[in-house]
Short mmCIF file of C-alpha atoms in Angstrom, two decimals:
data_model
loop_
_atom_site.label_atom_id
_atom_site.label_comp_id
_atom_site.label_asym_id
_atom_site.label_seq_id
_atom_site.Cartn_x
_atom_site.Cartn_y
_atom_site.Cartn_z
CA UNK A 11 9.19 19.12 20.40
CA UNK A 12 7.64 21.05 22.80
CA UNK A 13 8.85 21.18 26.59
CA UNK A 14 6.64 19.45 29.03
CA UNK A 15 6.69 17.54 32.36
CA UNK A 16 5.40 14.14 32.49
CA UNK A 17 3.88 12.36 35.24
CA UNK A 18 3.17 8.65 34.88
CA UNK A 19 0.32 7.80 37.55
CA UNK A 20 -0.43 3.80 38.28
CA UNK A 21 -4.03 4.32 39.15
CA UNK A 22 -7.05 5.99 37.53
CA UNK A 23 -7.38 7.98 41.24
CA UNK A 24 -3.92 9.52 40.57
CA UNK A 25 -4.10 9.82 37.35
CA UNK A 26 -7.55 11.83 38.14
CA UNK A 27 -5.87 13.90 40.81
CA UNK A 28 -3.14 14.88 38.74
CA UNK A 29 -5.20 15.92 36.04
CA UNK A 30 -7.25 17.81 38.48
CA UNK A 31 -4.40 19.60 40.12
CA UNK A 32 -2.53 20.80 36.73
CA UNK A 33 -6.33 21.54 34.96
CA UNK A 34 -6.14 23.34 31.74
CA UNK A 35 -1.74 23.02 31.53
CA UNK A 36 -2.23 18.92 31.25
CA UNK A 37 -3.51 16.50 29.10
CA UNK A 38 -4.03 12.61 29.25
CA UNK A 39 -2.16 10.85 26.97
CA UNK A 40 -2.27 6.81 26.17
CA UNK A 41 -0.66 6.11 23.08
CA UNK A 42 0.68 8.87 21.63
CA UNK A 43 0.02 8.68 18.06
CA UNK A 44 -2.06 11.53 17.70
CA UNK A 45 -1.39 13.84 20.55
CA UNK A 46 2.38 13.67 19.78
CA UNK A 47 1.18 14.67 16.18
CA UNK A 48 -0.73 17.61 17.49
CA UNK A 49 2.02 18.60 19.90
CA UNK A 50 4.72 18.80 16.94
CA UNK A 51 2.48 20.63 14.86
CA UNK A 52 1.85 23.49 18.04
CA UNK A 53 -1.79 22.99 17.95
CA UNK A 54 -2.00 21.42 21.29
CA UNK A 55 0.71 22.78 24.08
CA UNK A 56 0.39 21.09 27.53
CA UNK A 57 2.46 21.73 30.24
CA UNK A 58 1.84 18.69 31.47
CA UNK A 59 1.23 15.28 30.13
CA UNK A 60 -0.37 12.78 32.02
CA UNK A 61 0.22 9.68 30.76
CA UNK A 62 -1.93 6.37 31.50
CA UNK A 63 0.17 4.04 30.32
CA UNK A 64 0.72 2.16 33.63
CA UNK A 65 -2.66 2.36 34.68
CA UNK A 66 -3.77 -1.43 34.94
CA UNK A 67 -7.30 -0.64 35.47
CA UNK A 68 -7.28 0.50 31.90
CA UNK A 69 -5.64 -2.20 30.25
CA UNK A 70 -7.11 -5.62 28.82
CA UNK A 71 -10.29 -7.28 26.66
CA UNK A 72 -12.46 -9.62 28.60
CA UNK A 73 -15.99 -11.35 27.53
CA UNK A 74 -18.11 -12.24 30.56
CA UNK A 75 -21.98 -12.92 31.01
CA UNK A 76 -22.45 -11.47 27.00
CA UNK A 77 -20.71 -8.43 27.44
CA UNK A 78 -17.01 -7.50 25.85
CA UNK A 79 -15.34 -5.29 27.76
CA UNK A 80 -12.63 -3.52 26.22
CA UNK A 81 -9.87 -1.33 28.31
CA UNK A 82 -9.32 2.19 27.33
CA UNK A 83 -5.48 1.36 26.86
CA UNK A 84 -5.73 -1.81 24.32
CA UNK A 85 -3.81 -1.26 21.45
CA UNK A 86 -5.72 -1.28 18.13
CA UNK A 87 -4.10 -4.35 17.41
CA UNK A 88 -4.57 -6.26 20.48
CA UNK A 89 -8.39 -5.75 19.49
CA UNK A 90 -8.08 -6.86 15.96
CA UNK A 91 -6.40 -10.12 16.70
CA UNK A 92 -8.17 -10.62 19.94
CA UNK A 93 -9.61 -14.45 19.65
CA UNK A 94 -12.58 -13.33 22.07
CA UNK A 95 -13.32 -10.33 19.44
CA UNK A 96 -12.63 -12.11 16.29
CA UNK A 97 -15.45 -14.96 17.33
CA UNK A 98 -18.01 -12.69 19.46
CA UNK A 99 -17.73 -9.19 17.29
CA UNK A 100 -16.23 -9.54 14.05
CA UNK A 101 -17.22 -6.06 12.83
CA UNK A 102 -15.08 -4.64 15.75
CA UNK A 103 -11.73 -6.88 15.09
CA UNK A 104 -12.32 -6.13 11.07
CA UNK A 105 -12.59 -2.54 11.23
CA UNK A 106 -9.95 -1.74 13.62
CA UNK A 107 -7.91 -3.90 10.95
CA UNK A 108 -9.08 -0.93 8.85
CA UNK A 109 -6.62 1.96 10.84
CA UNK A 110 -3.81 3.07 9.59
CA UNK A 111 -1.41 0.81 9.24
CA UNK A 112 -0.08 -2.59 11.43
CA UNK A 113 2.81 -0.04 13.11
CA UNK A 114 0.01 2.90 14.43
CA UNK A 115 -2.42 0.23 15.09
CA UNK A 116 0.45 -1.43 17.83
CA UNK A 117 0.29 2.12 20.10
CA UNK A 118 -2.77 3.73 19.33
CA UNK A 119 -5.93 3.08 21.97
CA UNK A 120 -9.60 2.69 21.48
CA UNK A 121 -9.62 4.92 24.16
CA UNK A 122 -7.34 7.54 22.66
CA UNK A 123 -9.09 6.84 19.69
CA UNK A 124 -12.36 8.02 21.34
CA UNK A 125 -11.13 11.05 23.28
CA UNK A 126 -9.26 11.99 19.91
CA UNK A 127 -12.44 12.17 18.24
CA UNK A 128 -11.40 12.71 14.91
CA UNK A 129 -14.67 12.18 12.48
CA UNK A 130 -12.50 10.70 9.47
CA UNK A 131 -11.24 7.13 12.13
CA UNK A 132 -13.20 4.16 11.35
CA UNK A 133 -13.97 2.65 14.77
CA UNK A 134 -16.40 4.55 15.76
CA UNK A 135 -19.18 3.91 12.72
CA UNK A 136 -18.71 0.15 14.23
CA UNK A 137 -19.15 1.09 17.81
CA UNK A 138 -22.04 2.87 17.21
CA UNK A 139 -23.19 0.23 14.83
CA UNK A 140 -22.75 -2.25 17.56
CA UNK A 141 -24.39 -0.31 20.00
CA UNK A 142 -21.28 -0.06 21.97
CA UNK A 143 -20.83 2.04 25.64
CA UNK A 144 -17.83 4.38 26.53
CA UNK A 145 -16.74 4.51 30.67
CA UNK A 146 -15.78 7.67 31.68
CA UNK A 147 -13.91 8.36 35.02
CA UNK A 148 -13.79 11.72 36.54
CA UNK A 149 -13.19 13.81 40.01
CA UNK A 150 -17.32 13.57 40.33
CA UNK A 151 -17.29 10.08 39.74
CA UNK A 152 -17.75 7.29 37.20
CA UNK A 153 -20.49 7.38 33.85
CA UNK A 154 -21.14 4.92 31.13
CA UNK A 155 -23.23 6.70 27.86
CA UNK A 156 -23.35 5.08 24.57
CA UNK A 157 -20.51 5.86 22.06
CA UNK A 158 -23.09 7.71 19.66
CA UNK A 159 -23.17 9.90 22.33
CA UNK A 160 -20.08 10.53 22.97
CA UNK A 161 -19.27 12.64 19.80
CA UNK A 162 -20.64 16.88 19.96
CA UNK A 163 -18.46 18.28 17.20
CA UNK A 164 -15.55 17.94 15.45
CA UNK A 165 -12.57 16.58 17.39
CA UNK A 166 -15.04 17.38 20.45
CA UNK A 167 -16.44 15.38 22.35
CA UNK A 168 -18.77 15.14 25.74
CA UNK A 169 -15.86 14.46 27.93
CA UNK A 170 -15.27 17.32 30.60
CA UNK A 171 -12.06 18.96 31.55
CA UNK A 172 -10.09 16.01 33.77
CA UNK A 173 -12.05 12.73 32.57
CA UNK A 174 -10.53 10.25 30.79
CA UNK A 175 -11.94 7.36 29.00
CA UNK A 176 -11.67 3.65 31.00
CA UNK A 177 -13.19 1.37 28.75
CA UNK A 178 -15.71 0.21 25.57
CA UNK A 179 -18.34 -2.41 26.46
CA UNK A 180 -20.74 -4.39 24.11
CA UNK A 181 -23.05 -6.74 24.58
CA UNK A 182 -23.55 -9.62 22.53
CA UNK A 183 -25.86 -9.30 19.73
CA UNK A 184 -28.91 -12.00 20.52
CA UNK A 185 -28.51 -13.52 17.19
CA UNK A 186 -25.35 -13.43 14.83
CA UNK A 187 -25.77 -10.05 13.10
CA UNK A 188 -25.13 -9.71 9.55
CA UNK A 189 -22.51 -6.61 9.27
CA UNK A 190 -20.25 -4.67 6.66
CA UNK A 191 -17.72 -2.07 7.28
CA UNK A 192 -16.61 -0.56 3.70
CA UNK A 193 -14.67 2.35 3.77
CA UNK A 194 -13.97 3.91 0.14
CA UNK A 195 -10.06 4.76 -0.46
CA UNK A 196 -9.60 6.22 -3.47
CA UNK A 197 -5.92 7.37 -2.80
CA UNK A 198 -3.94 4.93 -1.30
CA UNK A 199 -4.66 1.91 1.71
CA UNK A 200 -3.45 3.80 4.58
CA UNK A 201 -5.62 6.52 3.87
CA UNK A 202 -8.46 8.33 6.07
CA UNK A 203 -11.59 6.96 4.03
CA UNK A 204 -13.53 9.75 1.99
CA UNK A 205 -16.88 8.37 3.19
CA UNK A 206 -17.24 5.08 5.42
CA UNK A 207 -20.46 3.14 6.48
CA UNK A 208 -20.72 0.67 9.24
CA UNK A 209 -23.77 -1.48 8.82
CA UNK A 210 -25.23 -4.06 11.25
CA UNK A 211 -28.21 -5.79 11.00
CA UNK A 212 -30.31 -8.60 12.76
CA UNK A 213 -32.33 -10.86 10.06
CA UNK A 214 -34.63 -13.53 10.80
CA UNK A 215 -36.06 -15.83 7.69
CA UNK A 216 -34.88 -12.70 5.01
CA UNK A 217 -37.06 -9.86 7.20
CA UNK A 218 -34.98 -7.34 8.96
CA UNK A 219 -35.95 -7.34 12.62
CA UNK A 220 -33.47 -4.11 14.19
CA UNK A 221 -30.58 -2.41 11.76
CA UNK A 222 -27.97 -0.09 12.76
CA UNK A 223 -26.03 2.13 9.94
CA UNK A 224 -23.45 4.49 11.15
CA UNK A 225 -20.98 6.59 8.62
CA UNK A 226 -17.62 8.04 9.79
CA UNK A 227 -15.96 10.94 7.78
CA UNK A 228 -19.53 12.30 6.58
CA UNK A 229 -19.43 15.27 8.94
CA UNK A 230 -18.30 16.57 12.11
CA UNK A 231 -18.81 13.79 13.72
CA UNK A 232 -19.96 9.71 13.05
CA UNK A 233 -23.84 10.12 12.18
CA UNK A 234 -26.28 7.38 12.70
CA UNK A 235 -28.23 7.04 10.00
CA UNK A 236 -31.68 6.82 10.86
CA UNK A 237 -33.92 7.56 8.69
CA UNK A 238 -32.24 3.98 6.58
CA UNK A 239 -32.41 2.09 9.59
CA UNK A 240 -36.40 2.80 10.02
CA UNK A 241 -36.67 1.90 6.57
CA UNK A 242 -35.28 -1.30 6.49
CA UNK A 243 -36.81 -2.14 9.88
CA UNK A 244 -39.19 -5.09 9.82
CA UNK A 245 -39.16 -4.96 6.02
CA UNK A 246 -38.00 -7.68 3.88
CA UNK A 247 -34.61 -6.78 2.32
CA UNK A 248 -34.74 -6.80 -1.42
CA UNK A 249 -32.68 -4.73 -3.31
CA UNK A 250 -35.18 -2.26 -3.75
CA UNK A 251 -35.51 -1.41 -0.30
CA UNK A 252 -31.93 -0.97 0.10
CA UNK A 253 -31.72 1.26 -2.68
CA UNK A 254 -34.46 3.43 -1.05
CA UNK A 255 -32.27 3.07 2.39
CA UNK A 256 -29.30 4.56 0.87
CA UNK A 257 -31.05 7.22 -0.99
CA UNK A 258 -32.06 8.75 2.77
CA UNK A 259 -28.24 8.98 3.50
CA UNK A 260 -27.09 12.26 1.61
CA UNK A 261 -29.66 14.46 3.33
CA UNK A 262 -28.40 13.52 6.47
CA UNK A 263 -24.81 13.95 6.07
CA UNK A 264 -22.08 16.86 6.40
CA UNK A 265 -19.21 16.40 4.82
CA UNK A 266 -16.27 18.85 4.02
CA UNK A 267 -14.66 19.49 0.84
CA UNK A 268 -11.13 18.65 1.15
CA UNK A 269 -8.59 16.93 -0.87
CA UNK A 270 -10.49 13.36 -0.27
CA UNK A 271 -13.01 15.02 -2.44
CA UNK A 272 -15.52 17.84 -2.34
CA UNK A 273 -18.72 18.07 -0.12
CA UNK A 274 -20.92 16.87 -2.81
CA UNK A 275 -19.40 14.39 -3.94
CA UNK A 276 -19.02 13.17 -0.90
CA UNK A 277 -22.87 13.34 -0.25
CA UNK A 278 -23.23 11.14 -3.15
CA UNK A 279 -20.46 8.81 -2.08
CA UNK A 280 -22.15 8.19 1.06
CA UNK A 281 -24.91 6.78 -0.93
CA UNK A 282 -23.45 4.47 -2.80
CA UNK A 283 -21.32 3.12 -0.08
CA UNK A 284 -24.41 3.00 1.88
CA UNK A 285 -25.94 0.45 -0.35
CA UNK A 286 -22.78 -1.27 -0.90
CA UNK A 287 -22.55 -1.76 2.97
CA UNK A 288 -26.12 -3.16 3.48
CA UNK A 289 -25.77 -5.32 0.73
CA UNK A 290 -22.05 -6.75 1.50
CA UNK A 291 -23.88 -7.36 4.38
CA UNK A 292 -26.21 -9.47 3.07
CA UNK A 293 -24.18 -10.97 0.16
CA UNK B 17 12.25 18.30 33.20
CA UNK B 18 13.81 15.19 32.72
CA UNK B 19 13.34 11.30 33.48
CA UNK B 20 15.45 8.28 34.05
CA UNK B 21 15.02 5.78 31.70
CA UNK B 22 16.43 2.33 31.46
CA UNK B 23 15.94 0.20 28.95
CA UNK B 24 17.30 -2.70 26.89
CA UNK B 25 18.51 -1.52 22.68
CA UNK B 26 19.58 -4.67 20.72
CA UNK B 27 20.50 -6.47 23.84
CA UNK B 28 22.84 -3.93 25.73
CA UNK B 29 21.27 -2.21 28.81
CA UNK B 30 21.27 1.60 28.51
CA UNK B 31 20.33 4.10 31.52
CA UNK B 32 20.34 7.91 30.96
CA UNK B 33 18.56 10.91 31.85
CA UNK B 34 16.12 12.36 28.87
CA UNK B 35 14.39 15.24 28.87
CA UNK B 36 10.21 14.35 29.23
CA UNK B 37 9.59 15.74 26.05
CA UNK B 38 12.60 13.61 24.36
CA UNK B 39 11.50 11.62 21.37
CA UNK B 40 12.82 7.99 20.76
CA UNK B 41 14.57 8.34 17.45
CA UNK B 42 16.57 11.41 19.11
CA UNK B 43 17.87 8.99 21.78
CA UNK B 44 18.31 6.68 19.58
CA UNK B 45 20.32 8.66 17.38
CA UNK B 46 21.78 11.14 19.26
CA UNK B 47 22.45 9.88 22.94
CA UNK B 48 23.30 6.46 21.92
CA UNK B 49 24.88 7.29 18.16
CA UNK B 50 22.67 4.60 16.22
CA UNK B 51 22.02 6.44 13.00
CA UNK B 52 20.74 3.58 11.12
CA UNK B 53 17.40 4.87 12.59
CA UNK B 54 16.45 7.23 9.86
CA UNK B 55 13.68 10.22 10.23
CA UNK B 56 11.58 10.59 7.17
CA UNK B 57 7.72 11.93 7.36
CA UNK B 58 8.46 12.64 11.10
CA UNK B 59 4.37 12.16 11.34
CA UNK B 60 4.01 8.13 11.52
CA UNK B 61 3.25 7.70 7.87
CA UNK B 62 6.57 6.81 6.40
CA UNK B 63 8.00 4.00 8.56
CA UNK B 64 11.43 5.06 7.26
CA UNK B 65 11.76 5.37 11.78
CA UNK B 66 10.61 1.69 12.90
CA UNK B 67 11.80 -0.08 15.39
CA UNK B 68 10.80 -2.90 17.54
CA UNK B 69 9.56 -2.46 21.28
CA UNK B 70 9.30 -5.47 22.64
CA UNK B 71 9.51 -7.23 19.02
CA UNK B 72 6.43 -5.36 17.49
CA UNK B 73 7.18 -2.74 15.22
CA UNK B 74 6.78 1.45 16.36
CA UNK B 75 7.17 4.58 14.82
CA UNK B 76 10.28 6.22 16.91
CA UNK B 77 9.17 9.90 15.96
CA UNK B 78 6.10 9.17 17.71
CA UNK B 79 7.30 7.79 20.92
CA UNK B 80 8.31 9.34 24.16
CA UNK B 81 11.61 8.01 25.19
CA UNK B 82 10.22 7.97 28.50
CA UNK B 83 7.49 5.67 27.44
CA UNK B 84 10.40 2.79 26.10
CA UNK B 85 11.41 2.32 30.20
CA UNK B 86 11.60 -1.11 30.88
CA UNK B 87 11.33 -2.58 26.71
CA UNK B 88 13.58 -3.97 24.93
CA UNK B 89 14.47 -1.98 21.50
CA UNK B 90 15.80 -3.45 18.60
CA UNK B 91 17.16 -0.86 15.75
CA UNK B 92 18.29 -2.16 12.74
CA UNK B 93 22.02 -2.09 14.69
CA UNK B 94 20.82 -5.29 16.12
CA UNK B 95 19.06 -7.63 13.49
CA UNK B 96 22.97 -8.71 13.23
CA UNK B 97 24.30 -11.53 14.89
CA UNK B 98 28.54 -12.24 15.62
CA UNK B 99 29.16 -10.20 11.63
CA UNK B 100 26.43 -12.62 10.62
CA UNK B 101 23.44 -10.72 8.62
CA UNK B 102 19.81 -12.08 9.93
CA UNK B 103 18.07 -13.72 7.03
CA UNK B 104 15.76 -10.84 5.97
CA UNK B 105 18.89 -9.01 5.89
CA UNK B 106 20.83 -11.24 3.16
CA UNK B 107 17.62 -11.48 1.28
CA UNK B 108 16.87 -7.91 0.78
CA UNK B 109 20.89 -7.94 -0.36
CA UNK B 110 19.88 -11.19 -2.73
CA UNK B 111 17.27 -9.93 -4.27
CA UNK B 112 17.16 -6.38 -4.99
CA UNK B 113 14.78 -5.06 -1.98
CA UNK B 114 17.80 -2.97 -0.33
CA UNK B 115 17.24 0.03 -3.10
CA UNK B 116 18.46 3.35 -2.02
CA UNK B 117 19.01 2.93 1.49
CA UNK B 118 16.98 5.29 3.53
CA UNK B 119 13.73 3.27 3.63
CA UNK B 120 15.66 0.27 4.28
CA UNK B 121 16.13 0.25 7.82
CA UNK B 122 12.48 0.54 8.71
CA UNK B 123 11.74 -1.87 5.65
CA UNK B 124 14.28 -4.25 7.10
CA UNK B 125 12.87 -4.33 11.05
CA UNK B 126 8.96 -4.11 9.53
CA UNK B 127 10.04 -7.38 7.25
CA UNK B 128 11.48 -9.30 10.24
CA UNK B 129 8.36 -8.38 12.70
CA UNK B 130 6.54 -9.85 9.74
CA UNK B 131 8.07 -13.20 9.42
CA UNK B 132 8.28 -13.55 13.60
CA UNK B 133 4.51 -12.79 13.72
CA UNK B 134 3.62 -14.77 10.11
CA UNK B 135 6.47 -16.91 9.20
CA UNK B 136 5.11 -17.97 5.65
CA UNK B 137 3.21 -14.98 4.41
CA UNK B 138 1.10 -14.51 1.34
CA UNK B 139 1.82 -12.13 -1.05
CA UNK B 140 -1.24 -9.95 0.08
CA UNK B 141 -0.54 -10.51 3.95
CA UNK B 142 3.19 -9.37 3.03
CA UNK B 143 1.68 -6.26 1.43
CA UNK B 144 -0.80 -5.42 3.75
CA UNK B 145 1.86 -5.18 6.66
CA UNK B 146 4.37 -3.23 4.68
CA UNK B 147 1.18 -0.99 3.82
CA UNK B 148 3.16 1.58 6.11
CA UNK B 149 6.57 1.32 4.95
CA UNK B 150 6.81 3.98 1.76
CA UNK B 151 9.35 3.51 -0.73
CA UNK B 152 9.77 6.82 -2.81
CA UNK B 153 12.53 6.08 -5.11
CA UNK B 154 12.28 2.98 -6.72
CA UNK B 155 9.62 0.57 -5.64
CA UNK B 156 7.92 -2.41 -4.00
CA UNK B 157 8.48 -5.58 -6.62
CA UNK B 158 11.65 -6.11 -5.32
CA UNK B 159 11.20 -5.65 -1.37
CA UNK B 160 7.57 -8.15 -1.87
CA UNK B 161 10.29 -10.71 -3.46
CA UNK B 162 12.98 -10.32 -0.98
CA UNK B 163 10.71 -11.23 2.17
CA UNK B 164 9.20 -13.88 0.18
CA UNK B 165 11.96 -15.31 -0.91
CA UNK B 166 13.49 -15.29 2.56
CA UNK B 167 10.21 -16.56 3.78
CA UNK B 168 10.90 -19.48 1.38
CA UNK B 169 14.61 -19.86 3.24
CA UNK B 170 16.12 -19.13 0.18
CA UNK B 171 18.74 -16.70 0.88
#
């Protein structure tokens, strides 16, 4: 491993002012599980690690007045069993049952998660599906922007040099939402997905009054898949119609070709999942 | 740089100066001589490296030592009670899961977390938690029997 100092701050103000002071040479870390990955493999080197571990401000999931609020610090698997999640947003608490495996999912953070930004992660298709908020804190103060927003490139993201991520919050969808999170795993459980869709979608009496579609590991970042969601909007969903949905999906996705599977096939993966999503959905 | 660190492993309180940048399953291993910690993957895949913090199960190549301050760690060293094996222990002996021995460990500890969290498990909840334990020399038939079967209280 790498040398480094680490400094364990008990506030988001210190943690803030010691990212400030060491700048480029530091970097936040919560969990671990993917910055100590990056640090072994030499393709991150911080002098200094900042980590936010005993930050309190960060930590916990409360429901008030509609709204979840989720701290940057909860484990993945404090989210997944959470009772308040489980009842209020079960598309969050069954895709973060999605990650990795029960061990990662006990240290990693939705916040690390975020700030990670890796495009193949499941949670944020679902975030973005439930129309979920990041909090940022930083030197110049405090900023809230949806999660969709969050994401400019691959393992990039919109968070400037000395912010760190202080929570997720959603509000409560007016009506129970009818939602799907497939992700397709052709090698083994554990597995980054090839493709995955997040679909979630209000009906009244069989006609679709808002959907949201969001795929992870389709490019360099989640994409929102518009063009399906204006489709299906105010429509009645027959199978038809979801067919068409799907079919809008390849020409708005980027994938790679790696050893999930090449670009293209990819593309076409994206459709199929696309309509298996919307209609798990509705099943 | 280094950083005290004082922390509970299978009972026994243990203070000592690591280096920032110090890895759990090196203190484990090295500093406090508890081998039955094994490295495998060394990325968090594996689970060959679990142990419990605080009773839920952790890859050790992942984790600062500095970050275990103030937990309690249990390595497979202290599933033991008095010379008396814990149950998951006998039953991977009973029935075949204890194959080659280097997966074992983390099998073992991932196995117990199981049956503390889920004390009756199904056979799909049993797999889906040891989803990140590999086995790469024999197999799983025999490690999905052993926690059931201990599950069952028949060791």
């Amino acid at each position: 491993m790498i040398p480094f100092e680490l400094h364990v701050p008990t506030s988001v103000d210190e943690a803030l002012d010691l990212l400030e002071r060491f700048g480029e040479d530091a970097r936040p870390i919560a969990g671990g599980t993917a910055l100590v990955l990056l640090m072994q493999q030499r393709l991150v080197r911080p002098e200094h690690l900042v980590s936010l571990g005993q930050v309190r401000e960060l930590q916990g999931i409360e429901a008030g007045n509609g709204t979840l609020r989720i701290g940057a610090l909860s484990p993945h698997r404090s989210i997944e069993t959470s009772g308040v999640v489980r009842s209020g947003w079960p598309l969050l608490a069954e895709t973060y049952r999605r990650v990795a495996t029960v061990r990662i999912r006990n240290v990693a953070t939705i916040g690390g998660g975020l700030a990670h930004a890796d495009p193949n992660q499941d949670p944020p298709a679902a975030l973005i599906a439930l129309d979920a908020r990041v909090g940022i804190a930083g030197k110049h103060g405090r900023r809230e922007l949806p999660v969709e927003e969050l994401f400019t490139g691959y393992y990039e993201t919109c968070l400037e040099p000395g912010e760190i991520v202080t929570h997720v919050s959603i509000s409560r969808p007016p009506r129970p939402i009818r939602y799907a999170y497939l992700k397709f795993l052709p090698r083994t459980a554990d597995d980054y997905a090839t493709v995955a869709v997040a679909v979630a979608l209000d009906v009244d009496d069989g006609r679709c009054r808002d959907a949201r579609i969001a795929l992870n590991a389709a490019g360099p970042t989640p994409i929102r898949a518009h063009a399906a969601e204006d489709l299906l909007k105010g429509q009645a969903l027959q199978p038809e119609l979801l067919r068409s949905a799907a079919a809008t999906v390849p020409a708005i996705v980027d994938p790679i070709s790696d050893s999930r599977g090449s670009a293209n096939y990819k593309r076409r993966m994206a459709e199929v999942f696309t309509r298996r999503a919307l209609e798990q959905a509705l099943a | 740089m280094s950083v005290h660190v004082r922390f509970q492993v299978n009972g026994e309180v243990h203070e000592l100066d690591a280096p920032d940048s110090r890895l759990l399953i090196d203190t484990i291993r090295y500093d406090l001589g508890l081998t039955g910690t094994k490295l495998g993957c060394g990325v968090g895949v594996c689970g060959a490296c679990t142990v419990l913090a605080d009773g839920k199960m952790v890859s050790s190549c992942l984790m600062l030592t500095a970050m275990a301050d103030g937990s309690e760690i249990t390595t497979i060293e202290g599933l033991a009670h008095d010379g008396e094996l814990a149950p998951i222990q006998k039953g991977f002996i009973k029935y075949g899961g204890f194959q080659c021995g280097i997966c074992t460990p983390g099998q073992i500890l991932a196995a117990h977390a199981l049956l503390q969290d889920n004390p009756r498990p199904s056979e799909d909840e049993i797999k889906e938690w040891m989803m990140g334990n590999l086995c790469r020399c024999t197999g799983y038939y025999k490690i999905i029997e052993s926690i059931d079967r201990t599950a069952a209280g028949e060791v």
